[in-house]
Short mmCIF file of C-alpha atoms and ligand atoms in Angstrom, two decimals:
data_model
loop_
_atom_site.label_atom_id
_atom_site.label_comp_id
_atom_site.label_asym_id
_atom_site.label_seq_id
_atom_site.Cartn_x
_atom_site.Cartn_y
_atom_site.Cartn_z
CA MET A 1 99.16 31.12 -183.26
CA LYS A 2 101.02 33.18 -180.71
CA ILE A 3 102.97 31.24 -178.19
CA ILE A 4 102.63 32.90 -174.81
CA SER A 5 105.92 32.87 -172.97
CA GLU A 6 106.04 31.68 -169.40
CA ASP A 7 106.70 35.24 -168.28
CA GLU A 8 103.58 36.57 -169.95
CA THR A 9 101.48 33.82 -168.45
CA ALA A 10 102.90 34.60 -165.04
CA ALA A 11 102.17 38.31 -165.47
CA LYS A 12 98.57 37.53 -166.36
CA ALA A 13 98.03 35.43 -163.29
CA GLY A 14 99.87 37.94 -161.10
CA PRO A 15 98.57 40.70 -158.84
CA ALA A 16 97.24 42.75 -161.75
CA GLY A 17 94.65 39.99 -162.27
CA ASP A 18 90.97 40.77 -161.77
CA ASP A 19 90.34 39.64 -158.19
CA ALA A 20 93.83 40.16 -156.78
CA ASP A 21 92.62 42.98 -154.56
CA THR A 22 89.73 41.02 -153.17
CA ALA A 23 91.50 37.71 -152.53
CA ALA A 24 92.53 37.28 -148.90
CA VAL A 25 95.36 35.05 -150.04
CA ARG A 26 96.70 34.59 -153.54
CA ILE A 27 99.25 31.89 -154.18
CA ASP A 28 100.60 32.01 -157.68
CA ASP A 29 102.71 29.25 -159.20
CA VAL A 30 104.76 28.83 -156.07
CA ALA A 31 107.73 26.48 -155.78
CA VAL A 32 109.91 25.74 -152.78
CA ARG A 33 113.22 23.93 -152.91
CA PHE A 34 115.24 23.20 -149.82
CA ARG A 35 118.97 22.79 -150.28
CA THR A 36 120.79 21.00 -147.54
CA LYS A 37 124.27 19.51 -147.49
CA LYS A 38 122.89 16.01 -147.96
CA ARG A 39 120.16 16.59 -150.55
CA ASP A 40 117.93 18.95 -152.45
CA VAL A 41 114.24 18.63 -151.71
CA THR A 42 111.51 20.09 -153.86
CA ALA A 43 108.81 20.59 -151.22
CA LEU A 44 106.29 22.48 -153.35
CA HIS A 45 105.86 22.60 -157.08
CA LYS A 46 103.50 24.81 -159.13
CA VAL A 47 101.09 25.58 -156.33
CA SER A 48 98.39 28.10 -157.21
CA LEU A 49 95.40 28.90 -155.05
CA ASP A 50 93.16 31.89 -154.39
CA ILE A 51 91.40 32.15 -151.06
CA GLY A 52 88.50 34.58 -150.74
CA MET A 53 87.98 37.03 -147.88
CA GLY A 54 86.25 35.27 -145.03
CA GLU A 55 86.62 31.89 -146.64
CA PHE A 56 87.54 28.74 -144.69
CA VAL A 57 89.97 26.54 -146.59
CA ALA A 58 91.29 23.23 -145.27
CA ILE A 59 94.42 21.59 -146.64
CA VAL A 60 94.93 17.82 -146.51
CA GLY A 61 97.68 15.68 -147.99
CA PRO A 62 100.23 13.00 -147.23
CA SER A 63 103.00 13.58 -144.72
CA GLY A 64 105.83 15.68 -146.15
CA CYS A 65 103.81 17.07 -149.08
CA GLY A 66 104.54 20.64 -148.03
CA LYS A 67 101.47 21.71 -146.02
CA SER A 68 103.43 23.39 -143.24
CA THR A 69 105.75 24.91 -145.82
CA LEU A 70 102.74 26.43 -147.56
CA LEU A 71 101.50 28.04 -144.33
CA LYS A 72 104.97 29.43 -143.63
CA LEU A 73 104.99 30.98 -147.10
CA ILE A 74 101.62 32.66 -146.51
CA ALA A 75 102.88 33.98 -143.18
CA GLY A 76 105.99 35.37 -144.86
CA LEU A 77 108.24 33.22 -142.67
CA LEU A 78 109.71 31.53 -145.72
CA LYS A 79 110.49 32.85 -149.21
CA PRO A 80 109.38 30.84 -152.25
CA SER A 81 112.03 29.69 -154.70
CA GLY A 82 109.62 30.59 -157.50
CA GLY A 83 106.26 32.28 -157.95
CA GLY A 84 104.66 34.75 -155.56
CA LEU A 85 102.13 35.23 -152.78
CA TRP A 86 99.81 38.10 -152.01
CA LEU A 87 97.89 38.83 -148.84
CA ARG A 88 94.89 41.08 -149.39
CA GLY A 89 96.45 42.44 -152.56
CA GLU A 90 99.90 43.10 -151.08
CA LYS A 91 102.89 41.03 -152.06
CA VAL A 92 104.24 38.97 -149.18
CA THR A 93 107.89 39.90 -148.68
CA GLY A 94 108.43 39.11 -145.00
CA PRO A 95 106.58 38.31 -141.76
CA ARG A 96 103.15 39.91 -141.73
CA PRO A 97 101.37 41.55 -138.84
CA ASP A 98 97.94 40.80 -140.31
CA ILE A 99 97.97 37.05 -139.70
CA GLY A 100 97.38 34.79 -136.71
CA TYR A 101 99.22 31.47 -136.43
CA VAL A 102 98.23 28.42 -134.38
CA PHE A 103 100.62 25.46 -134.23
CA GLN A 104 100.07 21.80 -133.39
CA ARG A 105 101.39 22.35 -129.89
CA ALA A 106 100.01 25.33 -128.03
CA ALA A 107 103.53 26.71 -127.37
CA LEU A 108 102.50 28.57 -124.23
CA LEU A 109 104.90 30.11 -121.74
CA GLU A 110 104.76 27.92 -118.63
CA TRP A 111 105.41 30.78 -116.21
CA ARG A 112 102.59 32.93 -117.52
CA THR A 113 98.90 32.59 -116.71
CA ALA A 114 96.40 31.87 -119.50
CA ARG A 115 95.46 35.55 -119.68
CA ARG A 116 99.07 36.70 -119.80
CA ASN A 117 99.86 34.15 -122.49
CA ILE A 118 97.02 35.64 -124.54
CA LEU A 119 98.24 39.17 -123.85
CA LEU A 120 101.71 38.26 -125.10
CA GLN A 121 100.38 39.01 -128.57
CA ALA A 122 99.47 42.55 -127.47
CA GLU A 123 102.92 43.09 -126.00
CA MET A 124 104.63 41.91 -129.16
CA ARG A 125 102.47 44.19 -131.28
CA LYS A 126 102.43 47.07 -128.83
CA MET A 127 98.63 47.21 -128.77
CA PRO A 128 96.98 49.74 -126.44
CA ALA A 129 96.57 47.99 -123.06
CA GLY A 130 92.87 48.82 -122.64
CA GLN A 131 91.95 47.49 -126.05
CA ALA A 132 94.01 44.34 -125.51
CA ARG A 133 92.34 43.61 -122.17
CA GLU A 134 88.88 44.12 -123.64
CA ARG A 135 89.56 41.79 -126.55
CA ALA A 136 91.20 39.20 -124.31
CA ASP A 137 88.09 39.21 -122.13
CA ARG A 138 85.83 38.73 -125.11
CA LEU A 139 87.92 35.87 -126.49
CA ILE A 140 88.14 34.20 -123.09
CA GLU A 141 84.35 34.31 -122.93
CA MET A 142 83.96 33.11 -126.52
CA THR A 143 86.24 30.10 -126.07
CA GLY A 144 84.82 29.05 -122.70
CA LEU A 145 87.97 29.85 -120.72
CA ARG A 146 86.19 32.04 -118.20
CA GLY A 147 87.31 31.02 -114.72
CA PHE A 148 90.68 29.76 -115.95
CA GLU A 149 92.27 33.11 -116.80
CA ASP A 150 94.70 32.88 -113.90
CA ALA A 151 95.64 29.24 -114.35
CA HIS A 152 99.09 28.33 -115.61
CA PRO A 153 99.44 26.05 -118.67
CA HIS A 154 100.24 22.92 -116.58
CA GLU A 155 96.90 23.38 -114.79
CA LEU A 156 94.99 23.34 -118.09
CA SER A 157 93.89 20.39 -120.23
CA GLY A 158 95.29 20.04 -123.75
CA GLY A 159 92.06 21.41 -125.19
CA MET A 160 92.16 24.43 -122.90
CA GLN A 161 95.79 25.11 -123.76
CA GLN A 162 94.88 25.06 -127.42
CA ARG A 163 92.02 27.49 -126.72
CA VAL A 164 94.54 29.84 -125.09
CA ALA A 165 96.73 29.56 -128.20
CA LEU A 166 93.68 30.32 -130.35
CA CYS A 167 92.81 33.40 -128.26
CA ARG A 168 96.40 34.58 -128.58
CA ALA A 169 96.31 34.12 -132.36
CA LEU A 170 93.04 36.08 -132.59
CA LEU A 171 93.83 38.90 -130.15
CA HIS A 172 94.94 41.39 -132.80
CA GLU A 173 91.90 40.42 -134.91
CA PRO A 174 93.94 39.19 -137.86
CA PRO A 175 92.04 39.05 -141.14
CA VAL A 176 93.82 35.77 -141.91
CA LEU A 177 94.22 32.91 -139.44
CA LEU A 178 96.63 30.07 -140.25
CA MET A 179 96.31 26.82 -138.31
CA ASP A 180 98.77 23.94 -138.63
CA GLU A 181 97.20 20.73 -137.30
CA PRO A 182 96.02 22.61 -134.23
CA PHE A 183 93.93 19.78 -132.78
CA GLY A 184 96.17 16.83 -133.63
CA ALA A 185 97.26 16.27 -130.05
CA LEU A 186 93.74 16.33 -128.57
CA ASP A 187 91.48 13.40 -127.73
CA ALA A 188 88.56 12.77 -130.09
CA LEU A 189 85.85 14.37 -127.94
CA THR A 190 87.82 17.53 -127.17
CA ARG A 191 88.71 17.80 -130.81
CA GLU A 192 85.03 17.62 -131.74
CA GLN A 193 84.23 20.41 -129.28
CA MET A 194 87.06 22.53 -130.64
CA ASN A 195 85.73 22.00 -134.17
CA VAL A 196 82.27 23.22 -133.14
CA GLU A 197 83.84 26.22 -131.42
CA LEU A 198 86.10 27.05 -134.33
CA ASN A 199 83.12 26.98 -136.69
CA ARG A 200 81.29 29.44 -134.43
CA ILE A 201 84.32 31.73 -133.99
CA TRP A 202 84.88 31.76 -137.74
CA ARG A 203 81.27 32.79 -138.33
CA GLU A 204 81.39 35.44 -135.60
CA THR A 205 84.71 37.00 -136.57
CA GLY A 206 84.56 36.72 -140.36
CA THR A 207 88.25 35.76 -140.34
CA THR A 208 89.72 33.98 -143.34
CA VAL A 209 90.98 30.61 -142.12
CA VAL A 210 93.54 28.26 -143.66
CA LEU A 211 93.61 25.01 -141.69
CA VAL A 212 96.02 22.15 -142.23
CA THR A 213 94.63 18.92 -140.84
CA HIS A 214 95.09 15.18 -141.24
CA SER A 215 91.45 14.53 -140.37
CA ILE A 216 89.24 14.33 -143.46
CA ALA A 217 86.10 14.68 -141.32
CA GLU A 218 87.49 17.80 -139.62
CA ALA A 219 88.40 19.33 -142.97
CA VAL A 220 84.95 18.76 -144.44
CA TYR A 221 83.06 19.74 -141.29
CA LEU A 222 84.89 23.08 -141.07
CA ALA A 223 85.78 24.21 -144.56
CA ASP A 224 84.10 25.85 -147.53
CA ARG A 225 86.71 24.18 -149.72
CA VAL A 226 89.17 21.38 -149.12
CA VAL A 227 92.48 21.45 -150.98
CA VAL A 228 93.87 17.97 -151.52
CA MET A 229 97.62 17.94 -152.10
CA SER A 230 99.67 15.30 -153.89
CA PRO A 231 102.70 13.58 -152.36
CA ARG A 232 106.04 15.43 -152.57
CA PRO A 233 106.75 17.53 -154.54
CA GLY A 234 103.46 18.84 -153.22
CA THR A 235 101.02 20.42 -155.59
CA VAL A 236 97.26 21.00 -155.59
CA GLU A 237 95.69 17.78 -156.77
CA GLU A 238 92.05 18.74 -156.46
CA ILE A 239 89.90 21.32 -154.73
CA ILE A 240 86.63 20.07 -153.29
CA ASP A 241 83.72 22.44 -152.82
CA VAL A 242 82.05 21.19 -149.68
CA GLY A 243 78.72 22.91 -150.33
CA LEU A 244 77.45 22.85 -146.73
CA PRO A 245 75.82 25.86 -145.03
CA ALA A 246 78.16 28.00 -142.87
CA GLU A 247 76.41 27.12 -139.62
CA ARG A 248 77.04 23.45 -138.95
CA ASP A 249 75.53 21.34 -136.26
CA TYR A 250 78.05 18.57 -135.63
CA SER A 251 76.09 15.35 -135.95
CA ALA A 252 73.50 16.69 -138.38
CA THR A 253 76.30 17.85 -140.68
CA MET A 254 77.95 14.44 -140.66
CA ALA A 255 74.66 12.86 -141.71
CA ARG A 256 74.23 15.09 -144.74
CA PRO A 257 74.80 13.78 -148.27
CA GLU A 258 77.23 16.67 -149.05
CA PHE A 259 79.40 15.50 -146.15
CA ALA A 260 79.49 11.92 -147.40
CA ARG A 261 80.18 13.05 -150.96
CA ALA A 262 83.10 15.31 -149.98
CA THR A 263 84.73 12.90 -147.53
CA GLY A 264 84.29 10.05 -150.03
CA ARG A 265 86.01 11.98 -152.79
CA ILE A 266 88.93 13.02 -150.56
CA ARG A 267 89.38 9.43 -149.40
CA GLU A 268 89.42 8.31 -153.01
CA LEU A 269 92.10 10.87 -153.86
CA LEU A 270 94.27 10.09 -150.86
CA GLY A 271 93.51 6.40 -150.60
CA ALA A 272 95.95 5.32 -153.24
CA GLY A 273 98.79 7.41 -151.84
CA PRO A 274 100.87 7.18 -148.67
CA ALA A 275 99.29 7.67 -145.26
CA LEU A 276 98.33 11.08 -143.95
CA ASP A 277 100.36 12.46 -141.10
P1 LIG B 1 104.00 18.53 -144.25
O1 LIG B 1 103.68 19.66 -143.32
O2 LIG B 1 103.04 18.38 -145.37
O3 LIG B 1 104.19 17.22 -143.54
P2 LIG B 1 106.46 20.03 -144.66
O4 LIG B 1 105.98 21.28 -145.28
O5 LIG B 1 106.81 20.08 -143.23
O6 LIG B 1 105.41 18.85 -144.95
O7 LIG B 1 107.74 19.52 -145.45
C1 LIG B 1 107.74 19.28 -146.84
C2 LIG B 1 109.08 18.70 -147.26
O8 LIG B 1 110.10 19.67 -147.14
C3 LIG B 1 109.53 17.53 -146.40
O9 LIG B 1 110.19 16.60 -147.22
C4 LIG B 1 110.49 18.15 -145.43
O10 LIG B 1 111.44 17.21 -145.01
C5 LIG B 1 111.12 19.25 -146.25
N1 LIG B 1 111.50 20.42 -145.42
C6 LIG B 1 110.66 21.19 -144.70
N2 LIG B 1 111.32 22.19 -144.10
C7 LIG B 1 112.63 22.03 -144.44
C8 LIG B 1 113.83 22.75 -144.14
N3 LIG B 1 113.83 23.84 -143.37
N4 LIG B 1 114.98 22.29 -144.67
C9 LIG B 1 115.03 21.19 -145.47
N5 LIG B 1 113.93 20.48 -145.80
C10 LIG B 1 112.75 20.89 -145.29
MG1 LIG B 2 103.33 19.76 -141.29
#
C-alpha cells in the first residue's frame, strides 16, 4: 500500500482539482493561528469547504469559533497560517475587488446621505459615474429605500441603515457577497423583512452569498446549505443541506418539514456546546 504524503493529498485537493474553476469559493485545509504577546490562539483548524457559484451558504457556530476570521480569509483581509483559498479559481493573495462585505453594524459615514454612502463604493473603485448612479438607483428601488436617498444615517432606522450598507456592498455587482451577522442589531420584525428581501435580492442577482448568523431560523430560511462549526479551534462539524426551494415565502417556509428537520439537526449539533453569539 502506498502511503500518500500530506503534500500529495494537499495537491490533490488543491486548485488543480476537478471543480476548482467552477467553485465560487474554495477553502482548502485552512488553519489560522493568532500569536499575541499573551497567548497563541488557534482560531481555525483544518477547514475545507467548496461553495458553488450562486449558492447561498450560512455559517453558524459558537462565539469565538472563527466565523468572522473565515470571512476575512475569503475576502483576502487575512492570510491563513496553513492551507489555501480560491475565489472563482484564483488563489486569494490579498484584498479582492470581486467581493462585497456587510458587517454587523452598517458602518455608514454620518455626514453623507444614504445615496452618497452607497456611491462611496463607486468612488473607491473608480466606477464610471453614470453606471454607478444607475446601479445605485436600481438598488435603492430594490431595497425599498426610495424616498430616503437624501436622508443622513441618523435619520434612518437600523433596518434602513443596514439596507444602505447592503446597497453599498452590491453596487459593484460582486459575484461573492460576504455578510457577518448583518441583522444582529435589528429588532425581530425588521430582521424578518430583511431576510425576505435578502432572499429576493439573492434570487434576482445570482450572487454567491456567505452569511454568518447566530440565528438558526435565519440560516435555514436563507441558505441552500448551513455549515455548522465546532467550538474553537473552529472546524466544519457538519454541513446541512436545507433542501428548500429557492423562492421562500416566510411563514410557509417555516411550516415546512424540511425547515423543521434542518433547524432540529442544527440545534442538536449546537445544543451540547456553548451558546451562540
Ligand atoms: P467568531 O466570529 O466566530 O465569534 P472570530 O473569528 O472573531 O470568532 O475569532 C476566533 C478566535 O480568534 C477568537 O478566540 C478570537 O479571540 C481570536 N481572534 C480573532 N481575531 C484575532 C486577532 N486579530 N488577534 C488575536 N486573536 C484573534
Ligand atoms: Mg464574529
